[in-house]
């Protein structure tokens, strides 16, 4: 079984985000790391391939400045190879263009039995790319998968819903988006980290994939202004001395909710 | 441009329109006099309620028979558009089904999408949506520049539900060209007793600061005493302490209760987005630097496992 995982390399979430003053898009020029949300997909892919008893896990990613550090993390976990799309002309691409690019990268790898993505990235969180990719590739899809197995050549998925979850079956090839917590991502071993350095990552441009970059405005949207939201004022903060529960009771009494 | 025709991707729960559907219909009706509720279900029984809250027409696919709406409803929408209908704007709720239908449709129509919005305005020169970023501290206004239809998804509770007083909307059946290969074989509901999380007047949420899964019982007990609903941070949902349906945050439920009590929750952006709109916020957390104290009206720096049991005793004694 061959699986392709879409991985995003994002600015470190521990560092406060900032907007580029000229384009009003998120600054992504610093060091990028593997989006935590994608580690679950990589782990899921490795487990499924392992269970199938053969095949490999490949990666596709789109990032500026030939960035591969996040890809190397996923390779160190056990993925075999990757395709990186890095092209200044793709800067400011909307979700639809991103989906077209990643779908073309999947095709460059010759497709797969299963394509896995996170439900949304931790930096842009548009949340539509996986399902858009499925449509571009003409594949069935199951989004928000929280439990995944392959039985008799078909996917069995527990899919999150507003009220709980649905059991869904889906033939392969297919695309799924997986939620955080679906599996426990492994830590790359030292051996894995060393091996990842020599694993192949092919870098391509949009033109190599036959996708025409349209940029932000060509996509049909333009950021017209950025404003600060009305900040919520912090109230009283007190250290617990064993009696502060009384403060909470008083607060609730004043609101007449008790 | 004027918004002459707005579509809303409408959803039902137990046969009635969801609150997210009524919110979008209310807003759509304030922007246009032609509002279509597009249902991936049987429309007959909901036509009165959909009309009451702003829909002037209902397009219904009929029961999807276990098909996922992503492929089925986007295909039905595309077929109606190919048939000559010209929606200027298609509004989706920011939830699982809304995202899937919108994503599939955007490829079929080759149109951009803008998600996570909390507002929309039509200035006459352009349609602009507002999206909060960086945990809601910054608002980005984005104007659609291409040709209609515009595709936009809105977070729950972005708009007030206001009856438009319309008559039952006429229901037109639309066909589903492709129901897709994925099929739902069983449905599981993880509802709790008591008020629903996104409708409760008081919400008590627990996080990592509770230490271990068994301590979540304190959250349930406190919320029950206050006749509220228990919630959770993503961290403890991911850890498997409570079902996903308890999650408050960007990828969970958006709540705006009268009182929100955050217990052992540090206040990651992911969580804050889902609860910052609460009228009153109480936070209990060990770390006095935790971001949650930046939005709390009353903050207690302390061990939740010491403060909450005493609070429960005090409330029981009343």
Coordinates of C-alpha atoms in Angstrom, one line a residue:
Chain A
X1 CA 0.0 0.0 0.0
X2 CA 1.4 3.4 -1.0
X3 CA 0.4 6.5 0.9
X4 CA 1.1 10.1 0.2
X5 CA 0.9 12.6 3.1
X6 CA 0.4 16.4 2.6
X7 CA 2.7 18.2 5.0
X8 CA 2.8 21.9 5.7
X9 CA 5.9 23.7 6.9
X10 CA 4.8 26.6 9.0
X11 CA 6.3 29.4 11.1
X12 CA 6.9 28.1 14.7
X13 CA 3.5 28.6 16.4
X14 CA 5.4 29.4 19.7
X15 CA 6.5 32.7 18.0
X16 CA 3.7 35.3 17.8
X17 CA 2.5 35.6 14.1
X18 CA 2.9 38.8 12.1
X19 CA 1.6 40.1 8.9
X20 CA 3.7 41.3 6.0
X21 CA 3.1 45.1 5.9
X22 CA 2.9 45.2 2.1
X23 CA 0.7 42.3 1.3
X24 CA -1.1 41.7 4.6
X25 CA -0.5 38.0 4.3
X26 CA 1.2 36.0 7.1
X27 CA 5.0 36.3 7.3
X28 CA 6.5 33.0 6.4
X29 CA 10.1 34.1 5.8
X30 CA 11.7 32.8 9.0
X31 CA 12.5 29.2 9.9
X32 CA 9.7 26.8 9.2
X33 CA 8.8 23.6 11.0
X34 CA 6.6 20.6 10.4
X35 CA 3.0 21.6 11.3
X36 CA 2.1 19.5 14.4
X37 CA -1.2 18.7 12.9
X38 CA 0.6 16.9 10.0
X39 CA 2.6 14.6 12.3
X40 CA -0.6 12.6 12.9
X41 CA -1.1 12.0 9.2
X42 CA 2.5 10.9 8.8
X43 CA 2.1 8.5 11.7
X44 CA -1.2 7.1 10.4
X45 CA 0.4 6.6 7.0
X46 CA 3.4 4.7 8.5
X47 CA 1.1 2.5 10.5
X48 CA -1.2 1.7 7.6
X49 CA 1.7 0.8 5.3
X50 CA 3.3 -1.3 8.1
X51 CA 0.0 -3.2 8.5
X52 CA -0.4 -3.7 4.8
X53 CA 3.0 -5.4 4.8
X54 CA 4.5 -3.4 2.0
X55 CA 4.6 -0.1 0.2
X56 CA 5.9 3.3 1.2
X57 CA 5.0 6.7 2.5
X58 CA 5.7 9.7 0.3
X59 CA 5.3 13.4 1.1
X60 CA 4.1 16.5 -0.8
X61 CA 4.7 20.0 0.4
X62 CA 4.5 23.6 -0.8
X63 CA 6.7 26.1 0.9
X64 CA 8.8 29.2 0.1
X65 CA 12.6 29.4 -0.1
X66 CA 13.2 25.7 -0.8
X67 CA 12.4 25.0 2.8
X68 CA 12.8 21.3 3.7
X69 CA 13.3 21.3 7.5
X70 CA 9.7 20.2 8.2
X71 CA 9.9 17.6 5.4
X72 CA 13.1 16.2 7.0
X73 CA 11.2 15.7 10.3
X74 CA 8.6 13.6 8.5
X75 CA 11.3 11.7 6.6
X76 CA 13.0 11.1 9.9
X77 CA 9.8 9.6 11.2
X78 CA 9.9 7.1 8.4
X79 CA 8.6 8.5 5.1
X80 CA 10.6 7.5 2.1
X81 CA 10.7 10.5 -0.2
X82 CA 9.1 13.8 -1.0
X83 CA 8.2 16.4 -3.6
X84 CA 8.6 20.0 -2.6
X85 CA 6.9 22.7 -4.6
X86 CA 8.8 26.0 -4.0
X87 CA 8.2 28.9 -6.3
X88 CA 8.1 32.6 -5.6
X89 CA 5.2 32.9 -8.2
X90 CA 3.0 30.8 -5.8
X91 CA 3.4 33.3 -2.9
X92 CA 0.0 34.5 -1.7
X93 CA -1.8 31.5 -3.4
X94 CA -5.3 30.9 -2.2
X95 CA -6.5 27.5 -0.9
X96 CA -7.8 26.5 -4.4
X97 CA -4.5 27.1 -6.1
X98 CA -2.7 25.3 -3.3
X99 CA -5.0 22.3 -3.7
X100 CA -4.3 22.3 -7.5
X101 CA -0.5 22.5 -6.9
X102 CA -0.6 19.7 -4.2
X103 CA -2.8 17.5 -6.4
X104 CA -0.4 17.9 -9.3
X105 CA 2.5 17.0 -6.9
X106 CA 0.6 13.8 -6.0
X107 CA 0.2 13.0 -9.6
X108 CA 3.9 13.6 -10.2
X109 CA 4.6 10.8 -7.6
X110 CA 2.3 8.6 -9.6
X111 CA -0.7 8.8 -7.3
X112 CA -1.2 6.5 -4.3
X113 CA -3.8 4.2 -2.7
X114 CA -4.4 6.7 0.0
X115 CA -3.7 10.4 0.4
X116 CA -3.7 11.9 3.9
X117 CA -3.9 15.5 5.0
X118 CA -4.6 17.2 8.3
X119 CA -8.1 18.8 8.7
X120 CA -6.6 22.3 8.6
X121 CA -3.2 23.9 9.1
X122 CA -2.2 25.6 12.3
X123 CA -1.2 28.9 10.6
X124 CA -3.7 29.6 7.9
X125 CA -6.6 27.2 8.8
X126 CA -8.7 27.7 5.7
X127 CA -9.6 24.1 6.1
X128 CA -10.7 23.4 2.6
X129 CA -7.5 22.2 0.9
X130 CA -7.9 18.4 1.5
X131 CA -11.5 18.3 0.1
X132 CA -10.5 20.6 -2.8
X133 CA -7.6 18.2 -3.6
X134 CA -10.0 15.2 -3.7
X135 CA -12.2 17.0 -6.1
X136 CA -9.2 18.0 -8.4
X137 CA -8.0 14.4 -8.3
X138 CA -11.5 13.0 -8.8
X139 CA -11.2 10.9 -5.7
X140 CA -13.8 10.0 -3.0
X141 CA -12.9 11.5 0.4
X142 CA -13.7 11.2 4.1
X143 CA -12.8 14.3 6.1
X144 CA -12.3 14.6 9.9
X145 CA -11.3 11.0 10.3
X146 CA -10.6 10.1 14.0
X147 CA -10.1 6.4 13.5
X148 CA -8.9 4.7 10.2
X149 CA -8.4 1.2 9.1
X150 CA -8.2 -0.7 5.8
X151 CA -10.3 -3.9 5.6
X152 CA -10.7 -5.9 2.4
X153 CA -9.2 -3.1 0.3
X154 CA -11.7 -0.5 1.6
X155 CA -11.3 2.3 4.2
X156 CA -13.3 2.1 7.4
X157 CA -13.3 5.5 9.1
X158 CA -14.9 7.0 12.2
X159 CA -15.7 10.5 11.1
X160 CA -16.3 13.3 13.6
X161 CA -19.7 14.9 13.4
X162 CA -21.4 17.7 15.4
X163 CA -23.2 15.2 17.7
X164 CA -20.6 12.4 17.8
X165 CA -19.2 10.3 15.0
X166 CA -20.3 8.4 11.9
X167 CA -18.9 5.1 10.7
X168 CA -18.0 5.6 7.0
X169 CA -16.8 3.1 4.4
X170 CA -15.0 4.2 1.3
X171 CA -13.2 2.4 -1.6
X172 CA -9.6 3.0 -2.4
X173 CA -8.0 5.1 -3.8
X174 CA -9.3 7.9 -1.6
X175 CA -8.3 10.9 0.3
X176 CA -8.8 11.5 4.1
X177 CA -8.2 14.3 6.4
X178 CA -7.3 13.2 9.9
X179 CA -7.9 15.0 13.2
X180 CA -5.2 15.6 15.9
X181 CA -5.1 12.8 18.4
X182 CA -6.0 10.1 15.8
X183 CA -2.7 8.3 16.6
X184 CA 0.3 9.2 18.8
X185 CA 3.1 10.5 16.5
X186 CA 6.4 8.8 17.1
X187 CA 9.5 10.8 17.8
X188 CA 12.2 10.5 15.1
X189 CA 15.0 8.2 16.3
X190 CA 18.7 9.3 15.9
X191 CA 19.0 6.8 13.2
X192 CA 15.9 8.1 11.5
X193 CA 17.2 11.7 11.6
X194 CA 20.5 10.6 10.1
X195 CA 18.8 8.6 7.4
X196 CA 16.5 11.5 6.5
X197 CA 19.4 13.6 5.4
X198 CA 20.0 11.4 2.4
X199 CA 16.3 10.6 1.5
X200 CA 15.3 12.1 -1.9
X201 CA 13.3 15.3 -2.0
X202 CA 12.6 16.6 -5.5
X203 CA 12.1 20.3 -5.8
X204 CA 9.8 21.6 -8.5
X205 CA 8.2 24.8 -9.7
X206 CA 4.6 25.4 -10.6
X207 CA 5.5 25.2 -14.3
X208 CA 7.0 21.7 -13.8
X209 CA 3.5 20.7 -12.6
X210 CA 1.6 22.4 -15.3
X211 CA -0.2 24.7 -12.8
X212 CA -0.5 28.4 -13.6
X213 CA 0.2 30.5 -10.5
X214 CA -2.4 33.3 -10.1
X215 CA -1.2 34.9 -6.9
X216 CA -3.5 36.4 -4.4
X217 CA -5.5 38.9 -6.5
X218 CA -5.8 36.6 -9.5
X219 CA -7.6 34.2 -7.2
X220 CA -10.5 36.7 -6.8
X221 CA -9.9 38.2 -3.4
X222 CA -8.1 41.2 -2.0
X223 CA -7.3 42.2 1.5
X224 CA -8.7 45.7 1.8
X225 CA -8.0 46.5 5.5
X226 CA -6.6 45.1 8.7
X227 CA -7.9 46.4 12.0
X228 CA -7.4 45.6 15.7
X229 CA -10.3 44.0 17.4
X230 CA -11.7 45.6 20.5
X231 CA -9.5 44.1 23.2
X232 CA -11.1 42.4 26.1
X233 CA -10.0 44.0 29.4
X234 CA -8.4 41.7 31.9
X235 CA -10.2 41.8 35.2
X236 CA -9.1 41.0 38.7
X237 CA -6.4 38.3 39.1
X238 CA -5.8 36.9 42.6
X239 CA -3.6 34.3 44.1
X240 CA -5.4 31.4 45.7
X241 CA -5.0 31.4 49.5
X242 CA -7.5 28.6 50.1
X243 CA -10.5 31.0 50.3
X244 CA -10.7 32.3 46.7
X245 CA -13.7 29.9 46.0
X246 CA -15.7 32.5 47.9
X247 CA -14.7 35.2 45.3
X248 CA -16.2 32.9 42.6
X249 CA -19.4 32.4 44.6
X250 CA -19.6 36.2 45.0
X251 CA -19.0 36.8 41.3
X252 CA -21.8 34.4 40.4
X253 CA -24.1 35.9 42.9
X254 CA -23.6 39.4 41.5
X255 CA -24.5 38.0 38.1
X256 CA -27.6 36.5 39.7
X257 CA -26.9 33.1 38.1
X258 CA -27.0 31.4 41.5
Chain B
X1 CA -22.6 45.1 -6.9
X2 CA -25.9 44.2 -5.5
X3 CA -26.5 40.8 -4.1
X4 CA -29.6 39.9 -6.0
X5 CA -29.6 36.2 -5.2
X6 CA -28.0 34.6 -2.1
X7 CA -27.8 30.9 -1.5
X8 CA -27.4 29.4 2.0
X9 CA -26.2 25.8 2.5
X10 CA -28.9 24.8 5.0
X11 CA -28.7 21.9 7.5
X12 CA -31.3 20.2 9.6
X13 CA -31.0 18.5 13.0
X14 CA -33.9 16.2 14.0
X15 CA -35.9 17.7 11.1
X16 CA -35.5 21.3 12.1
X17 CA -33.1 23.9 10.7
X18 CA -29.9 24.2 12.8
X19 CA -29.1 27.5 14.6
X20 CA -26.2 28.1 12.2
X21 CA -28.7 27.8 9.3
X22 CA -31.1 30.3 10.8
X23 CA -28.1 32.7 11.5
X24 CA -27.0 32.6 7.9
X25 CA -30.6 33.0 6.6
X26 CA -31.2 36.0 8.8
X27 CA -28.1 37.7 7.6
X28 CA -28.7 36.7 3.9
X29 CA -32.2 38.2 4.1
X30 CA -30.8 41.5 5.4
X31 CA -28.6 41.6 2.3
X32 CA -31.0 40.4 -0.4
X33 CA -34.7 39.8 -1.0
X34 CA -34.0 36.5 -2.8
X35 CA -32.6 33.9 -0.5
X36 CA -32.4 30.3 -1.3
X37 CA -32.0 27.6 1.4
X38 CA -30.1 24.8 -0.3
X39 CA -30.7 21.6 1.6
X40 CA -29.0 18.2 1.3
X41 CA -32.1 16.6 2.8
X42 CA -35.8 16.4 2.4
X43 CA -37.2 19.9 2.5
X44 CA -41.0 19.5 3.1
X45 CA -41.2 19.7 6.9
X46 CA -38.6 22.5 7.3
X47 CA -40.1 24.8 4.6
X48 CA -42.1 26.8 7.2
X49 CA -39.2 27.4 9.5
X50 CA -36.8 28.2 6.7
X51 CA -39.3 30.7 5.3
X52 CA -40.0 32.3 8.7
X53 CA -36.3 33.1 9.1
X54 CA -35.6 34.5 5.6
X55 CA -35.6 31.8 2.9
X56 CA -37.8 32.8 -0.1
X57 CA -37.1 29.4 -1.8
X58 CA -35.9 26.0 -0.8
X59 CA -33.9 23.7 -3.1
X60 CA -33.8 20.2 -1.6
X61 CA -32.0 17.1 -2.8
X62 CA -34.1 14.8 -0.7
X63 CA -32.6 12.3 1.7
X64 CA -29.0 11.5 0.8
X65 CA -29.3 7.9 1.9
X66 CA -25.9 7.8 3.7
X67 CA -23.9 9.7 1.1
X68 CA -21.6 12.4 2.5
X69 CA -22.8 15.9 1.5
X70 CA -19.4 17.0 0.1
X71 CA -19.8 15.3 -3.3
X72 CA -23.6 15.1 -3.3
X73 CA -24.6 18.6 -2.5
X74 CA -21.8 20.4 -4.4
X75 CA -22.8 18.4 -7.5
X76 CA -26.5 19.4 -7.0
X77 CA -25.5 23.0 -6.6
X78 CA -23.3 22.9 -9.7
X79 CA -26.2 21.3 -11.7
X80 CA -28.6 24.1 -10.8
X81 CA -26.0 26.8 -11.7
X82 CA -25.3 25.0 -15.0
X83 CA -29.1 25.1 -15.5
X84 CA -29.0 28.9 -15.6
X85 CA -29.3 30.1 -12.0
X86 CA -27.0 32.8 -11.0
X87 CA -26.3 33.1 -7.2
X88 CA -24.2 36.1 -6.4
X89 CA -23.1 34.7 -3.0
X90 CA -23.2 31.3 -1.4
X91 CA -22.9 31.2 2.3
X92 CA -21.8 28.1 4.3
X93 CA -21.6 27.4 8.0
X94 CA -18.1 26.8 9.2
X95 CA -18.6 23.2 10.1
X96 CA -17.7 19.8 8.7
X97 CA -20.4 19.5 6.1
X98 CA -20.3 23.2 5.2
X99 CA -16.5 23.0 4.6
X100 CA -16.8 19.9 2.5
X101 CA -19.6 21.1 0.2
X102 CA -17.8 24.5 -0.2
X103 CA -14.5 23.0 -1.0
X104 CA -15.9 20.6 -3.7
X105 CA -18.0 23.4 -5.2
X106 CA -15.0 25.8 -5.4
X107 CA -13.2 23.3 -7.6
X108 CA -16.3 22.7 -9.8
X109 CA -16.8 26.4 -10.3
X110 CA -13.1 27.3 -10.1
X111 CA -13.8 30.0 -7.5
X112 CA -11.8 31.1 -4.5
X113 CA -13.1 30.5 -1.0
X114 CA -12.9 32.6 2.2
X115 CA -13.5 30.8 5.4
X116 CA -13.7 31.5 9.2
X117 CA -15.6 34.7 8.6
X118 CA -17.6 36.5 11.3
X119 CA -19.2 39.3 9.2
X120 CA -20.1 40.3 5.7
X121 CA -20.9 43.7 4.2
X122 CA -22.0 44.8 0.7
X123 CA -20.8 48.3 0.1
X124 CA -22.2 48.5 -3.4
X125 CA -18.7 48.5 -4.7
X126 CA -17.8 45.1 -3.4
X127 CA -18.7 42.3 -1.0
X128 CA -16.3 42.2 1.9
X129 CA -16.0 39.6 4.6
X130 CA -14.3 39.9 8.0
X131 CA -12.0 37.2 9.3
X132 CA -10.4 37.3 12.8
X133 CA -6.8 36.1 13.0
X134 CA -4.2 35.7 15.7
X135 CA -6.8 34.5 18.2
X136 CA -9.3 37.2 17.3
X137 CA -7.0 40.1 18.1
X138 CA -6.8 41.2 14.5
X139 CA -9.6 41.5 12.0
X140 CA -8.8 41.1 8.3
X141 CA -11.3 42.5 5.7
X142 CA -11.2 40.8 2.4
X143 CA -13.1 41.9 -0.7
X144 CA -14.1 39.5 -3.5
X145 CA -12.6 40.8 -6.8
X146 CA -13.6 38.1 -9.3
X147 CA -16.9 37.3 -10.9
X148 CA -19.8 35.9 -8.8
X149 CA -20.7 33.6 -7.2
X150 CA -18.6 34.3 -4.1
X151 CA -18.1 31.4 -1.7
X152 CA -17.8 32.3 2.0
X153 CA -18.0 30.3 5.3
X154 CA -19.0 31.8 8.6
X155 CA -18.3 30.8 12.1
X156 CA -21.3 29.9 14.3
X157 CA -22.9 32.7 16.3
X158 CA -21.6 35.4 13.9
X159 CA -25.1 36.7 13.3
X160 CA -28.3 37.2 15.3
X161 CA -31.2 35.0 14.5
X162 CA -34.1 37.2 13.4
X163 CA -37.4 36.0 12.1
X164 CA -38.3 37.7 8.8
X165 CA -41.9 36.7 9.1
X166 CA -42.0 35.1 5.7
X167 CA -44.4 32.4 4.6
X168 CA -43.3 28.8 4.2
X169 CA -40.8 28.8 1.3
X170 CA -41.7 26.9 -1.8
X171 CA -39.7 23.7 -2.1
X172 CA -38.1 22.7 -5.4
X173 CA -36.5 19.3 -5.8
X174 CA -33.1 19.2 -7.2
X175 CA -31.2 16.2 -8.5
X176 CA -28.0 14.7 -7.2
X177 CA -25.8 13.9 -10.2
X178 CA -23.2 11.9 -8.1
X179 CA -23.6 10.8 -4.5
X180 CA -20.0 9.8 -4.2
X181 CA -18.4 6.5 -3.2
X182 CA -18.1 7.1 0.6
X183 CA -21.1 5.8 2.6
X184 CA -22.2 6.3 6.2
X185 CA -23.0 2.9 7.6
X186 CA -23.7 3.9 11.3
X187 CA -24.4 7.0 13.2
X188 CA -23.2 7.5 16.8
X189 CA -24.5 10.3 19.1
X190 CA -22.4 11.4 22.1
X191 CA -24.9 13.8 23.6
X192 CA -24.8 14.6 27.3
X193 CA -27.9 15.3 29.4
X194 CA -28.5 18.9 30.4
X195 CA -28.2 22.0 28.1
X196 CA -26.3 21.8 24.9
X197 CA -22.8 23.1 24.9
X198 CA -23.3 25.8 22.3
X199 CA -26.7 26.9 23.8
X200 CA -26.0 26.8 27.6
X201 CA -26.1 29.9 29.7
X202 CA -23.1 28.7 31.7
X203 CA -20.2 26.6 30.4
X204 CA -17.6 25.0 32.6
X205 CA -14.6 23.8 30.6
X206 CA -11.6 21.7 31.8
X207 CA -8.1 21.4 30.4
X208 CA -4.7 19.8 31.1
X209 CA -4.5 21.5 34.5
X210 CA -6.9 18.9 35.8
X211 CA -3.9 16.5 35.8
X212 CA -5.7 13.3 34.8
X213 CA -8.8 12.1 33.0
X214 CA -10.6 11.0 36.2
X215 CA -10.6 14.6 37.5
X216 CA -12.9 15.7 34.7
X217 CA -15.7 14.5 37.0
X218 CA -15.2 17.8 38.9
X219 CA -16.0 19.7 35.7
X220 CA -19.2 17.7 35.2
X221 CA -20.3 18.1 38.8
X222 CA -19.7 21.9 38.8
X223 CA -21.5 22.4 35.5
X224 CA -24.4 20.4 36.7
X225 CA -24.7 22.4 40.0
X226 CA -24.7 25.6 37.9
X227 CA -27.2 24.0 35.4
X228 CA -24.6 24.6 32.7
X229 CA -22.8 22.4 30.1
X230 CA -19.4 20.9 30.5
X231 CA -16.7 21.7 27.8
X232 CA -13.1 20.9 27.2
X233 CA -9.9 22.2 25.6
X234 CA -8.5 20.6 22.6
X235 CA -5.6 19.2 24.6
X236 CA -7.8 16.9 26.7
X237 CA -10.0 15.9 23.8
X238 CA -6.8 14.9 21.8
X239 CA -5.7 13.0 24.9
X240 CA -8.9 11.0 24.8
X241 CA -10.3 12.2 28.2
X242 CA -13.6 13.3 26.8
X243 CA -15.4 13.0 23.4
X244 CA -14.8 15.6 20.7
X245 CA -18.3 16.9 21.0
X246 CA -17.1 18.6 24.3
X247 CA -14.4 20.6 22.6
X248 CA -14.6 24.4 22.7
X249 CA -12.4 26.3 20.2
X250 CA -11.5 26.9 16.7
X251 CA -11.9 23.3 15.6
X252 CA -14.7 22.7 18.2
X253 CA -17.8 24.6 19.3
X254 CA -18.0 28.3 19.5
X255 CA -19.7 29.3 22.7
X256 CA -21.0 32.7 23.9
X257 CA -22.6 31.9 27.3
X258 CA -23.4 34.4 30.1
X259 CA -20.6 32.8 32.2
X260 CA -17.6 30.8 31.0
X261 CA -15.5 29.1 33.6
X262 CA -12.1 27.9 32.3
X263 CA -10.5 25.4 34.7
X264 CA -6.9 24.4 34.2
X265 CA -6.9 25.9 30.7
X266 CA -4.0 28.1 29.7
X267 CA -5.8 29.8 26.8
X268 CA -4.2 28.8 23.6
X269 CA -5.3 30.8 20.6
X270 CA -7.2 27.6 19.4
X271 CA -9.3 27.7 22.6
X272 CA -9.7 31.5 22.9
X273 CA -11.3 31.8 19.5
X274 CA -14.2 29.6 20.7
X275 CA -15.0 31.3 24.0
X276 CA -13.8 34.9 23.9
X277 CA -17.3 36.1 23.1
X278 CA -18.6 35.0 26.5
X279 CA -20.1 37.8 28.6
X280 CA -18.3 36.9 31.7
X281 CA -15.2 34.8 32.1
X282 CA -13.7 33.2 35.2
X283 CA -10.4 31.4 34.9
X284 CA -8.6 29.1 37.4
X285 CA -5.0 28.2 36.5
X286 CA -1.7 27.5 38.2
X287 CA 0.4 29.6 35.9
X288 CA -0.1 33.3 36.5
X289 CA 1.4 34.1 33.1
X290 CA -1.3 32.0 31.3
X291 CA -2.9 34.0 28.4
X292 CA -6.4 33.1 29.7
X293 CA -6.0 35.7 32.5
X294 CA -5.7 38.3 29.8
X295 CA -9.4 37.9 29.0
X296 CA -10.8 36.8 32.4
X297 CA -13.0 39.1 34.5
X298 CA -12.0 37.1 37.5
X299 CA -8.8 35.1 37.6
X300 CA -7.7 32.7 40.3
X301 CA -4.0 31.7 40.3
X302 CA -4.1 28.4 41.9
X303 CA -4.5 24.6 41.7
X304 CA -7.9 23.7 40.1
X305 CA -7.9 20.5 42.2
X306 CA -7.9 22.6 45.4
X307 CA -10.2 25.5 44.3
X308 CA -12.9 23.5 42.5
X309 CA -13.8 21.0 45.2
X310 CA -14.3 23.9 47.7
X311 CA -16.4 25.8 45.2
X312 CA -18.6 22.7 44.7
X313 CA -19.0 22.3 48.5
X314 CA -19.9 26.0 48.8
X315 CA -22.5 25.8 46.0
X316 CA -24.0 22.6 47.5
X317 CA -24.3 24.2 50.8
X318 CA -26.5 27.0 49.5

